[in-house]
Tab-separated table of C-alpha atoms in Angstrom:
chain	number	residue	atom	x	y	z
A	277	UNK	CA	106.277	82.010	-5.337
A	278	UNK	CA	106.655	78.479	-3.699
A	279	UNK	CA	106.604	77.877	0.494
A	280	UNK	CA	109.886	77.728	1.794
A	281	UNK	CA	109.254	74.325	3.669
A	282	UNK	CA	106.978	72.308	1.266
A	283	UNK	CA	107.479	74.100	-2.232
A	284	UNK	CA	103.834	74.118	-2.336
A	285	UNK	CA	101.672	77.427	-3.486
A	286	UNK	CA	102.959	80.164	-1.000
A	287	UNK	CA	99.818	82.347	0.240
A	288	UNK	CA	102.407	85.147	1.726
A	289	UNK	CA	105.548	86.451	1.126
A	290	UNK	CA	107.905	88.283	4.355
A	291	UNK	CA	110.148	90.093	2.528
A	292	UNK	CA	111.825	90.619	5.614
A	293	UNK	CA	113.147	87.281	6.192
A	294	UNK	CA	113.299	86.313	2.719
A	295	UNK	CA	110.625	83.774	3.180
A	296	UNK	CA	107.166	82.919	1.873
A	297	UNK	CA	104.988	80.278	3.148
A	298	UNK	CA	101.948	78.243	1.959
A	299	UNK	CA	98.744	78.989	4.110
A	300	UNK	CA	99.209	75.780	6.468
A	301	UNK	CA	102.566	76.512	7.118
A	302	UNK	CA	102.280	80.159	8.118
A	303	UNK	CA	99.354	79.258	10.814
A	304	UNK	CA	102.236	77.223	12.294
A	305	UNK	CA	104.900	79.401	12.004
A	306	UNK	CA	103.159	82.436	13.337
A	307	UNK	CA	102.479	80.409	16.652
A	308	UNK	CA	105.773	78.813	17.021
A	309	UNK	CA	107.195	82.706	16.679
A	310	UNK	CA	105.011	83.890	19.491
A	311	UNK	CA	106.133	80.773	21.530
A	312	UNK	CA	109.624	81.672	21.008
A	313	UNK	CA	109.316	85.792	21.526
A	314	UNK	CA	107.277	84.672	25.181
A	315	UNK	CA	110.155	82.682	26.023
A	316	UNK	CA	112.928	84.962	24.627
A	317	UNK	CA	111.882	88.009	26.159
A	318	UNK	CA	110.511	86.091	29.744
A	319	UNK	CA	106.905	87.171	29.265
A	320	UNK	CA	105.076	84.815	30.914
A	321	UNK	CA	104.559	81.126	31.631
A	322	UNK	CA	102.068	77.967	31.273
A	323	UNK	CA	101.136	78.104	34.921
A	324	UNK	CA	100.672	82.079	34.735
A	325	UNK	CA	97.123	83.819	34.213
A	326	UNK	CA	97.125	85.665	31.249
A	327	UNK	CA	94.826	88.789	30.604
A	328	UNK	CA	94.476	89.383	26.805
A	329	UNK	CA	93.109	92.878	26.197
A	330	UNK	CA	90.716	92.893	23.431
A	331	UNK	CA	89.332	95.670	21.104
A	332	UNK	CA	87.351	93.648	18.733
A	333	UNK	CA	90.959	94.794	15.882
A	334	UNK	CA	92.871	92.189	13.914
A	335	UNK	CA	95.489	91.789	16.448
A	336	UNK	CA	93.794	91.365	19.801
A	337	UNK	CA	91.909	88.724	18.415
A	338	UNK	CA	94.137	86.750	16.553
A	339	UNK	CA	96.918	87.166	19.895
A	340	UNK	CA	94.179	85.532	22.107
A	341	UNK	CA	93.491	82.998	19.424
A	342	UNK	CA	97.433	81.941	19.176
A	343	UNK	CA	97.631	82.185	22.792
A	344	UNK	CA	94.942	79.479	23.468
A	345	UNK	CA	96.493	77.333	20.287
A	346	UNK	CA	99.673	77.422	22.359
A	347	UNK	CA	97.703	76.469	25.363
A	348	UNK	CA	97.987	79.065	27.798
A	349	UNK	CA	95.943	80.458	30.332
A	350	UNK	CA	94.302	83.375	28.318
A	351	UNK	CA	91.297	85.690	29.463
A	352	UNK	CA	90.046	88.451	27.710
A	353	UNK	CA	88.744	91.812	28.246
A	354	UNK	CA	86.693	94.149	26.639
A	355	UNK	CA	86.527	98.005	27.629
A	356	UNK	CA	83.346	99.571	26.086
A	357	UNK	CA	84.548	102.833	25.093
A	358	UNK	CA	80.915	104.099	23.850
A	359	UNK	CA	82.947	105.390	20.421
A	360	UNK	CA	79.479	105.328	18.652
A	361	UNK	CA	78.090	107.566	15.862
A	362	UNK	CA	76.790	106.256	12.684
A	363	UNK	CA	79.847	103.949	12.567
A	364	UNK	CA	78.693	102.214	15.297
A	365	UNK	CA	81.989	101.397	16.180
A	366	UNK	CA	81.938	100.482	19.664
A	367	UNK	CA	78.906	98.452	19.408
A	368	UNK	CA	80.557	96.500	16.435
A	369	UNK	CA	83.517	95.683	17.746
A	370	UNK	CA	82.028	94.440	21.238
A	371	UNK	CA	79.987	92.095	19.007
A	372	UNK	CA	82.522	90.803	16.993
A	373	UNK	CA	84.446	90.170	20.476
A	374	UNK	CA	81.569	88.705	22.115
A	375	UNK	CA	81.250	86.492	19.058
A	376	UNK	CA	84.406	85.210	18.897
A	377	UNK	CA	84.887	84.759	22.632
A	378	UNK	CA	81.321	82.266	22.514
A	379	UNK	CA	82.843	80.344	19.409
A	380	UNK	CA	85.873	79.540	21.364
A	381	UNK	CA	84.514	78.669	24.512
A	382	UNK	CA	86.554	81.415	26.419
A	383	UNK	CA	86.390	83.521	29.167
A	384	UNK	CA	85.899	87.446	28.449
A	385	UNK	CA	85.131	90.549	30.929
A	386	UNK	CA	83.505	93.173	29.667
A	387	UNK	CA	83.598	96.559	31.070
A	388	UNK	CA	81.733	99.263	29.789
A	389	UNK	CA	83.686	102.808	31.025
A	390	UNK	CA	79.823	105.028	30.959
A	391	UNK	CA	78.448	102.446	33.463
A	392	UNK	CA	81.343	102.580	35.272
A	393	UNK	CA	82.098	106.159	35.904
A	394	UNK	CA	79.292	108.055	34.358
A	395	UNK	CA	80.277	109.188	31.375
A	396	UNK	CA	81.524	107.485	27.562
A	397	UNK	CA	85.351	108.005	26.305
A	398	UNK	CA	83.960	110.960	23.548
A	399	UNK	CA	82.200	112.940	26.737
A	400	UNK	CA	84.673	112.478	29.347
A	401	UNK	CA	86.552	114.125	26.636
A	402	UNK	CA	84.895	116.942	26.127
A	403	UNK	CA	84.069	118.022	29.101
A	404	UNK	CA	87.563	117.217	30.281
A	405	UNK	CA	88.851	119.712	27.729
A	406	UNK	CA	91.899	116.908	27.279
A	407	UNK	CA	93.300	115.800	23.589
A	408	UNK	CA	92.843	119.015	21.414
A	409	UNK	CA	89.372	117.799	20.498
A	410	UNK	CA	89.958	114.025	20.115
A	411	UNK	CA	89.353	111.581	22.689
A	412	UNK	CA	92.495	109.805	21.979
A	413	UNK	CA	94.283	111.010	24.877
A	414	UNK	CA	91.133	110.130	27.353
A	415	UNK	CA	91.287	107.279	25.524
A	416	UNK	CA	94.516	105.805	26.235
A	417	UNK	CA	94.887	106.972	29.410
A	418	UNK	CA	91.381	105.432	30.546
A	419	UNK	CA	92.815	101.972	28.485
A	420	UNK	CA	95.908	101.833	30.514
A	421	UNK	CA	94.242	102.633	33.651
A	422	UNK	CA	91.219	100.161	33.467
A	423	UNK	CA	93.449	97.423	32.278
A	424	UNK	CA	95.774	97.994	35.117
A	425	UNK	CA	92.867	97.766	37.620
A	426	UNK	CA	91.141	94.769	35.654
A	427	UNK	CA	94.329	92.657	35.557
A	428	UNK	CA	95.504	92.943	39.418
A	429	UNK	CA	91.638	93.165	41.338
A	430	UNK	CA	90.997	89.718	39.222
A	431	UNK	CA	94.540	88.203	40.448
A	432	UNK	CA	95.842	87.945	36.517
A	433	UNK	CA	99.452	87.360	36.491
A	434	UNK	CA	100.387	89.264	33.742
A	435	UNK	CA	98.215	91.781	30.970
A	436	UNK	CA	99.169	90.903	27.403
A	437	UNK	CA	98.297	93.648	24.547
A	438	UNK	CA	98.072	92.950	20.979
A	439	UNK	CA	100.959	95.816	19.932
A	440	UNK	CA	102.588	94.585	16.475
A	441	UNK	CA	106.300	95.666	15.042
A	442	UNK	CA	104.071	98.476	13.212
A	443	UNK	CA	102.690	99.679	16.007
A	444	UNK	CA	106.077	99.407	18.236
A	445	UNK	CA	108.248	100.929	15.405
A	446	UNK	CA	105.894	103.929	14.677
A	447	UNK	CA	106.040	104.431	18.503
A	448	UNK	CA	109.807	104.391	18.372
A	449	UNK	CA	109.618	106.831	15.532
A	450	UNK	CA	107.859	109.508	17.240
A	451	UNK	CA	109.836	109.152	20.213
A	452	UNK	CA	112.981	109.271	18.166
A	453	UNK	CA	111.859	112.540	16.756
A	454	UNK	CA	111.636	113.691	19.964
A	455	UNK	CA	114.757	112.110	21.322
A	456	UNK	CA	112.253	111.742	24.522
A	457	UNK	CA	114.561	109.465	26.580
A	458	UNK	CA	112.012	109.317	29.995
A	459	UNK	CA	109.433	107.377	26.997
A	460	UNK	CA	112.500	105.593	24.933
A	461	UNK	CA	113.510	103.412	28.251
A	462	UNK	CA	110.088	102.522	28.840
A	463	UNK	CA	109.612	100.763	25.569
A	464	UNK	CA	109.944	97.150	24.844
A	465	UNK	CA	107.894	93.946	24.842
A	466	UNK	CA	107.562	93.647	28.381
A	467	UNK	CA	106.964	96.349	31.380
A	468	UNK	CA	108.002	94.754	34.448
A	469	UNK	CA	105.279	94.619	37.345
A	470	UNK	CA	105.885	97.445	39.752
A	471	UNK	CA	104.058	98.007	43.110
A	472	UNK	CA	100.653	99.021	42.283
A	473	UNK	CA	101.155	98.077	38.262
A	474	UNK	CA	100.835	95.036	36.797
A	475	UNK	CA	103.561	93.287	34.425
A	476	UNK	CA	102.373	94.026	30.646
A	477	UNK	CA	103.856	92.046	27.602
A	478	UNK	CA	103.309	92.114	23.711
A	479	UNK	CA	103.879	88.789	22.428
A	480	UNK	CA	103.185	90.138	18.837
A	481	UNK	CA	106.175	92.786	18.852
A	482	UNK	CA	108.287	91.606	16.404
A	483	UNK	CA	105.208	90.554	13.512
A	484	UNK	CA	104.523	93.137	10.828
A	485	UNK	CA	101.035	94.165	11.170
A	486	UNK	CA	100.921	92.692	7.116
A	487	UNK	CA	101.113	89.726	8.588
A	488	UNK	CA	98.537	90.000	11.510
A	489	UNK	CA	96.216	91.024	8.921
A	490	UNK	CA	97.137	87.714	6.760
A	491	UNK	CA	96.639	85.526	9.895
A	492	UNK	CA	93.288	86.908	10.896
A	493	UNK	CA	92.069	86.250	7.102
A	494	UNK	CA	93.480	82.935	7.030
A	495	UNK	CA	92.290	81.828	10.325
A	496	UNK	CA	89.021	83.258	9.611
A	497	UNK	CA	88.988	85.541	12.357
A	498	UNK	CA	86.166	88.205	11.996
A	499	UNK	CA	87.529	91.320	13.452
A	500	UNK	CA	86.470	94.795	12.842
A	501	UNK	CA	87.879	96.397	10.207
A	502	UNK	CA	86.629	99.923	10.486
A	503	UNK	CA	88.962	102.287	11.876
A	504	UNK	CA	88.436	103.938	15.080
A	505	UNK	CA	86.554	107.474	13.430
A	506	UNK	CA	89.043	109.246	16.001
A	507	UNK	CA	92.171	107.420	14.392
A	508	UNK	CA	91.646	109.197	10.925
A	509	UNK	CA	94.490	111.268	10.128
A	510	UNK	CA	96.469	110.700	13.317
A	511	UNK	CA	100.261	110.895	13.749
A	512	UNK	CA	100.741	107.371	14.500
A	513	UNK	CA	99.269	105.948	11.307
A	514	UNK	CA	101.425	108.834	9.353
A	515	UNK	CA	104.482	107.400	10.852
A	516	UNK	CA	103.532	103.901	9.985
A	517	UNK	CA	102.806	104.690	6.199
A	518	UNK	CA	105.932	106.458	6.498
A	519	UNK	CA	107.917	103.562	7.688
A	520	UNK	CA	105.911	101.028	5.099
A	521	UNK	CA	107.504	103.939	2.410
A	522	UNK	CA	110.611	103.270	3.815
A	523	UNK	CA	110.035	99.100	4.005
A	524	UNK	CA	108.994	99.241	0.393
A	525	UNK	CA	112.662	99.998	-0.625
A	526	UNK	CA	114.514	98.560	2.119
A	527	UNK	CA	112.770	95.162	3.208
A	528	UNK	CA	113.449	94.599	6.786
A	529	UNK	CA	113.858	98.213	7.860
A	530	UNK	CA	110.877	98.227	10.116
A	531	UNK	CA	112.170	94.935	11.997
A	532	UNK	CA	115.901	96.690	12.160
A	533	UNK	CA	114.943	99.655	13.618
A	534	UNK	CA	112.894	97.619	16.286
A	535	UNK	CA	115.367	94.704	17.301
A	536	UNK	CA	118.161	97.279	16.573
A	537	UNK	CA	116.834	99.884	19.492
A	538	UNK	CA	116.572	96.761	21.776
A	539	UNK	CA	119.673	95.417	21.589
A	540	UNK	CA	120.842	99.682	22.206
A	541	UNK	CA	118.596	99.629	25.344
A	542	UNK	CA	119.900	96.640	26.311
A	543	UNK	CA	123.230	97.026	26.329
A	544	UNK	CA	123.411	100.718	27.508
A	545	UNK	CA	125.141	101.533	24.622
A	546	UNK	CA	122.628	104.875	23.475
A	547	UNK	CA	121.201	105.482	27.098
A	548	UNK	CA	122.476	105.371	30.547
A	549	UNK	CA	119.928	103.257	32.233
A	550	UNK	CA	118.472	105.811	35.089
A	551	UNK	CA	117.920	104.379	38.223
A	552	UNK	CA	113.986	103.216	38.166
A	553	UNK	CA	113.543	104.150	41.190
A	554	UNK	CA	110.080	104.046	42.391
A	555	UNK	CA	110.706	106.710	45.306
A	556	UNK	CA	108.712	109.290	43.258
A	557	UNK	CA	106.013	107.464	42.625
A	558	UNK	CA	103.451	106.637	45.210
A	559	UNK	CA	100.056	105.450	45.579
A	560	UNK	CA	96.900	107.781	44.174
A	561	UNK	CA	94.733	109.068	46.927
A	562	UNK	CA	91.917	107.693	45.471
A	563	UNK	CA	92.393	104.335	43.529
A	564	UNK	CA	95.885	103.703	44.786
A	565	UNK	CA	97.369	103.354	41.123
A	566	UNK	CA	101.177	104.750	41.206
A	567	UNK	CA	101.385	107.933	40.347
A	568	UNK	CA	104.065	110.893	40.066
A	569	UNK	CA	101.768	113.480	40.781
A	570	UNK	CA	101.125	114.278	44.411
A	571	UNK	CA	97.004	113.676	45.581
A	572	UNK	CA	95.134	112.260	42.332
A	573	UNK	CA	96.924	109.892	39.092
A	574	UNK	CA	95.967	111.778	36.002
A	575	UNK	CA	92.756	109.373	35.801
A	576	UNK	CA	91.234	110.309	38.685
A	577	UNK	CA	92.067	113.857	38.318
A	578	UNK	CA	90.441	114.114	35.149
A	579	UNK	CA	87.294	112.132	36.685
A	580	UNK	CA	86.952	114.488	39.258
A	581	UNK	CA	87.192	117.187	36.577
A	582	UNK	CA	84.159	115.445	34.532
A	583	UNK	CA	82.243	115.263	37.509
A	584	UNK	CA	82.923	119.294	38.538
A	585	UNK	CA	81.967	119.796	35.171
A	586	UNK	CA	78.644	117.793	35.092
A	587	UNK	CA	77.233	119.061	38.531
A	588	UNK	CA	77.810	122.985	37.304
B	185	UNK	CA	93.903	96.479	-14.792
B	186	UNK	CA	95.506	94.722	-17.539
B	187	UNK	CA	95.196	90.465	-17.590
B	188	UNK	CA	98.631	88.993	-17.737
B	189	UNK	CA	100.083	91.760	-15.255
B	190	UNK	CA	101.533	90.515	-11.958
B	191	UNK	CA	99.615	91.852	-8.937
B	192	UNK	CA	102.813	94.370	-7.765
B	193	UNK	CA	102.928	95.709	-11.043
B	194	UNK	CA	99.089	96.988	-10.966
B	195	UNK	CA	99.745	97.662	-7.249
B	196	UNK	CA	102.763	100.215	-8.306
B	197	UNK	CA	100.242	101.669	-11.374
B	198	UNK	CA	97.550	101.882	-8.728
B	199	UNK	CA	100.329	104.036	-6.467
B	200	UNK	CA	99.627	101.306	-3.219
B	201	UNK	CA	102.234	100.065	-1.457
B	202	UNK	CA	102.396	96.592	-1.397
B	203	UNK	CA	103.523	96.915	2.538
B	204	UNK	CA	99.897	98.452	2.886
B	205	UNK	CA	97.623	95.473	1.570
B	206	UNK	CA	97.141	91.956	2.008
B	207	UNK	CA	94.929	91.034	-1.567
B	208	UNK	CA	93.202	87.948	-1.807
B	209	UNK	CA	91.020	86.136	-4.473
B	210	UNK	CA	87.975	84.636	-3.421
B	211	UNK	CA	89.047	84.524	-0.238
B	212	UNK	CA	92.332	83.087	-0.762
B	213	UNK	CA	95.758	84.765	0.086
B	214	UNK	CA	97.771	85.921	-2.479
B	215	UNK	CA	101.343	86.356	-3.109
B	216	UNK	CA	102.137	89.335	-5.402
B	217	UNK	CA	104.021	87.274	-8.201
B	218	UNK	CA	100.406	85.780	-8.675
B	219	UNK	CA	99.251	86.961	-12.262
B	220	UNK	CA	95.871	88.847	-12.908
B	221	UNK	CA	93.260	86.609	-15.286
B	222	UNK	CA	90.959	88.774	-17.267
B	223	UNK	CA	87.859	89.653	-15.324
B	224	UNK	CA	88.464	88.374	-11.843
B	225	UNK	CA	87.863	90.351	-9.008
B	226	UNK	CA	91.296	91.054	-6.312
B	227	UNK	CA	89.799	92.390	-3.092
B	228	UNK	CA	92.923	94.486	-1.219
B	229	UNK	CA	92.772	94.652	2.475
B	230	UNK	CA	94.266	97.694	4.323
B	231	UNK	CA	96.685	96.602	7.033
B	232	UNK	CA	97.300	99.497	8.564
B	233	UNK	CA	95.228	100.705	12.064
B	234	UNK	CA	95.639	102.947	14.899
B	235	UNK	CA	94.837	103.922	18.390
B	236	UNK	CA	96.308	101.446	20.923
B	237	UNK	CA	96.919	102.567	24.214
């Protein structure tokens, strides 16, 4: 298989778009993509401050790296999750971080959510009772929350996630199943900034998590490549081997269903845009975070839980 | 794996989908046209992970 722009060896083939390119040229191309999704979809600019949340995964990494190779404003930050065990996961992956972070000369915060509140992601789960006996729930709602409270009390302009078209599609799937329109409008590579929330983007939406993967390698980016132990067997890596099943005998179905569902949102064709009102949302009585729930946002409620259940 | 055998075709044998791996050769990317030599080792690396919030 020969590069599309040089003829030289290709190192990967995107079935997708019918194109394969030689190592030097894909470390170009994937940054001149992100450039051009940041500017298609208004995520941010060169003057904004850009939070980059990290996890120590493939695609954290390698969006911080391409965001500094573009020359932007990136941060980084770590959440310690305390997802230990024999696996040493948490550990690992703040390492790795850490590590990359001190090659690069950049900037990272690290928060670590037991010194913080008291208690590690696996125990505020338990004693929570949340997430059917995984801590996934706890988990992403502590993510979102933290991130959220990160991003505005250090006066970042904008939050950017590493979420891939794998990760956004299988998503979409679920949701589809579902038909859950409230979840289906809130989709898309950028959340606007709200009172109380700030503006989130993913400028990796629209790469196949193959090709993450192939960009970390070829960059030399170590990341961890353990799975979360929680993640084993969960519904949204079904849905993506499901979708790769499907992508195996359709090329390009993945990146269809994605754009496709934009363009619907977009143009009101599937949904009738509801009115995002924010008149039923209003500030949590303790962190100030919008919520929909009158006192306490979920997070706090199910901190004040932990701590009910660790005094009795 | 048989030498002479072009990487998809042991992927298929193997029952991985090729969506599911990036393979490499001593640390090089491969393509899955590339050809298998006798005794050389293809390491495949799972692309698929979970858990983002």
């Amino acid at each position: 298989m020969k590069c599309k722009k040089c003829g030289g060896k290709a190192s990967v083939n995107m079935r997708q778009h019918r194109m394969a390119l030689c190592l030097d040229h894909f470390i170009e191309w994937i940054p001149e993509q992100t450039e051009r999704f940041i500017k298609k979809y208004n995520m941010f600019t060169r003057e904004e401050k850009v939070l980059v949340a990290v996890s120590g995964g493939k695609d954290s990494l390698s969006l911080w790296d391409i965001l500094v190779r573009l020359g932007y404003k990136a941060d980084g930050l770590y959440l310690g999750l305390g997802i230990d065990g024999e696996l040493r996961y948490s550990e690992e992956s703040h390492r790795l971080t850490d590590e990359f972070a001190r090659r690069n000369n950049l900037k990272l915060h690290v928060v670590d959510i037991e010194k913080e509140y008291g208690h590690s992601i696996p125990v505020l789960s338990q004693i929570t009772h949340r997430g059917y006996g995984k801590p996934c729930s706890v988990c992403g709602l502590t993510k979102r929350h933290e991130m959220n409270r990160i991003a505005r009390d250090l006066g970042y302009d904008v939050l950017a996630t590493g979420h891939n078209l794998d990760d956004e599609a299988a998503v979409l799937f679920g949701n589809t199943l579902h038909w859950d329109a409230d979840y289906l409008l809130r989709q898309g590579p950028v959340l606007p900034e709200m009172e109380g929330l700030a503006r989130k983007v993913k400028p990796l939406c629209r790469f196949y998590e193959r090709e993450m993967t192939a960009y970390a390698i070829a960059r030399g980016i170590e990341y961890i490549y353990e799975e979360c132990p929680f993640a084993e067997g969960s519904t949204q890596i079904f849905y993506k081997e499901t979708l790769n099943q499907l992508e195996n005998t359709r090329p390009g179905v993945k990146l269809i269903f994605y754009l496709s569902f934009l363009e619907a949102r977009r143009s009101g064709e599937l949904f009738i845009q509801k009115e995002r009102v924010q008149s039923h949302l209003h500030p949590c009585e303790n962190c100030g975070q919008p919520t929909s729930a009158p006192g306490l946002c979920s997070f706090c409620r199910m901190l004040e839980k932990a701590d009910t259940a660790a005094n009795s | 794996m048989k030498a002479g055998m072009a990487l998809l075709d042991a992927l298929k044998k193997c029952n991985i989908i090729p969506e599911s791996v990036i393979a490499t050769r001593e640390g090089e990317l491969i393509t899955e046209d590339e050809i298998l030599k006798d005794g050389e080792v293809i390491k495949l690396v799972a692309v698929i992970s979970g858990g983002k919030a």
